Amino acid sequence: MNLDSHLLDVIVCPACRQSLAVDEAAEELVCVGCGLAYPVRDDIPVLLVDEARKPQ
């Protein structure tokens, strides 16, 4: 996964507005607030709540 660090500084979770952490192994961005995990496809974050994986 190749995401620009500047991009990670400005994007937030669309559900709760908290910051996102990179999970390289799962190729996801995980919200530090609510725990939703957003997929990254072709190095593009898919920040749609309907596409997010819910925390277990």
Coordinates of N, CA and C in Angstrom, one line a residue:
M1 N 0.9 -1.2 0.0 CA 0.0 0.0 0.0 C 0.9 1.2 0.0
N2 N 0.6 2.1 -0.9 CA 1.4 3.3 -1.1 C 0.6 4.6 -0.9
L3 N 0.4 5.1 0.3 CA -0.4 6.3 0.5 C 0.5 7.4 0.9
D4 N 0.2 8.6 0.3 CA 0.9 9.8 0.6 C 0.7 10.2 2.1
S5 N 1.8 10.5 2.8 CA 1.6 10.9 4.2 C 0.8 12.2 4.4
H6 N 0.9 13.1 3.4 CA 0.1 14.3 3.5 C -1.4 14.0 3.4
L7 N -1.8 13.0 2.6 CA -3.2 12.5 2.5 C -3.6 12.0 3.9
L8 N -2.8 11.2 4.5 CA -3.2 10.7 5.8 C -3.4 11.8 6.9
D9 N -2.7 12.9 6.7 CA -2.9 14.0 7.7 C -4.2 14.7 7.6
V10 N -4.9 14.6 6.4 CA -6.1 15.4 6.2 C -7.4 14.5 6.2
I11 N -7.3 13.2 5.9 CA -8.5 12.5 5.8 C -8.9 12.0 7.2
V12 N -10.2 11.9 7.5 CA -10.7 11.4 8.7 C -11.8 10.4 8.5
C13 N -12.2 9.7 9.5 CA -13.3 8.7 9.4 C -14.6 9.5 9.1
P14 N -15.3 9.1 8.1 CA -16.6 9.8 7.8 C -17.7 9.5 8.8
A15 N -17.5 8.5 9.6 CA -18.6 8.1 10.6 C -18.4 9.0 11.9
C16 N -17.2 9.1 12.3 CA -17.0 9.8 13.6 C -16.0 11.0 13.6
R17 N -15.3 11.2 12.5 CA -14.4 12.3 12.3 C -13.1 12.2 13.1
Q18 N -12.7 11.0 13.5 CA -11.5 10.7 14.2 C -10.4 10.4 13.1
S19 N -9.1 10.3 13.5 CA -8.1 10.1 12.6 C -8.0 8.6 12.2
L20 N -7.3 8.3 11.1 CA -7.2 6.9 10.6 C -5.8 6.4 10.7
A21 N -5.6 5.2 11.1 CA -4.3 4.5 11.1 C -4.2 3.5 10.0
V22 N -3.0 3.3 9.5 CA -2.7 2.4 8.4 C -2.5 1.0 9.0
D23 N -3.2 0.0 8.4 CA -3.0 -1.4 8.8 C -2.4 -2.0 7.5
E24 N -1.1 -2.1 7.4 CA -0.5 -2.6 6.2 C -0.8 -4.0 5.8
A25 N -0.9 -4.8 6.9 CA -1.2 -6.3 6.7 C -2.5 -6.5 6.0
A26 N -3.5 -5.8 6.5 CA -4.9 -5.9 6.0 C -5.2 -5.0 4.8
E27 N -4.3 -4.1 4.5 CA -4.5 -3.1 3.5 C -5.8 -2.3 3.7
E28 N -5.8 -1.7 4.9 CA -7.0 -1.0 5.4 C -6.5 0.3 6.1
L29 N -7.5 1.2 6.3 CA -7.3 2.3 7.2 C -8.3 2.1 8.3
V30 N -7.8 2.1 9.5 CA -8.6 1.8 10.7 C -8.8 3.1 11.5
C31 N -10.1 3.4 11.8 CA -10.4 4.5 12.6 C -9.9 4.3 14.1
V32 N -9.2 5.3 14.6 CA -8.8 5.2 16.0 C -9.9 5.5 17.0
G33 N -11.0 6.0 16.5 CA -12.2 6.3 17.4 C -13.2 5.2 17.4
C34 N -13.9 4.9 16.3 CA -14.9 3.9 16.3 C -14.5 2.5 15.8
G35 N -13.3 2.4 15.3 CA -12.7 1.1 14.9 C -13.1 0.6 13.5
L36 N -13.9 1.4 12.8 CA -14.3 1.0 11.4 C -13.0 0.9 10.6
A37 N -13.0 -0.2 9.7 CA -11.8 -0.4 8.9 C -12.2 -0.2 7.4
Y38 N -11.6 0.8 6.8 CA -11.9 1.2 5.4 C -10.9 0.5 4.4
P39 N -11.4 -0.1 3.4 CA -10.4 -0.8 2.4 C -9.7 0.3 1.6
V40 N -8.5 -0.2 1.2 CA -7.7 0.6 0.2 C -7.5 -0.2 -1.0
R41 N -8.1 0.3 -2.1 CA -8.0 -0.4 -3.4 C -7.2 0.3 -4.4
D42 N -6.2 -0.3 -4.9 CA -5.3 0.3 -5.9 C -4.7 1.6 -5.4
D43 N -4.3 1.6 -4.1 CA -3.8 2.8 -3.4 C -4.7 3.9 -3.2
I44 N -6.0 3.7 -3.3 CA -7.1 4.7 -3.1 C -7.9 4.3 -1.9
P45 N -8.0 5.1 -0.9 CA -8.8 4.8 0.3 C -10.3 4.9 -0.1
V46 N -11.1 3.9 0.2 CA -12.5 3.9 0.0 C -13.2 4.2 1.3
L47 N -13.5 5.5 1.5 CA -14.0 6.0 2.7 C -15.5 6.1 2.7
L48 N -16.1 5.0 2.5 CA -17.6 4.8 2.5 C -18.0 4.0 3.6
V49 N -18.9 4.5 4.5 CA -19.3 3.7 5.7 C -19.9 2.4 5.3
D50 N -20.6 2.3 4.2 CA -21.2 1.1 3.7 C -20.2 0.1 3.3
E51 N -19.0 0.5 2.9 CA -17.9 -0.4 2.5 C -17.0 -0.8 3.7
A52 N -17.1 -0.1 4.8 CA -16.2 -0.4 6.0 C -16.6 -1.7 6.6
R53 N -15.5 -2.3 7.2 CA -15.6 -3.5 8.0 C -15.8 -3.0 9.4
K54 N -16.8 -3.6 10.1 CA -17.1 -3.2 11.5 C -16.1 -3.9 12.4
P55 N -15.8 -3.3 13.5 CA -14.8 -3.9 14.5 C -15.5 -5.1 15.1
Q56 N -14.6 -6.1 15.4 CA -15.0 -7.3 16.0 C -15.0 -7.3 17.5

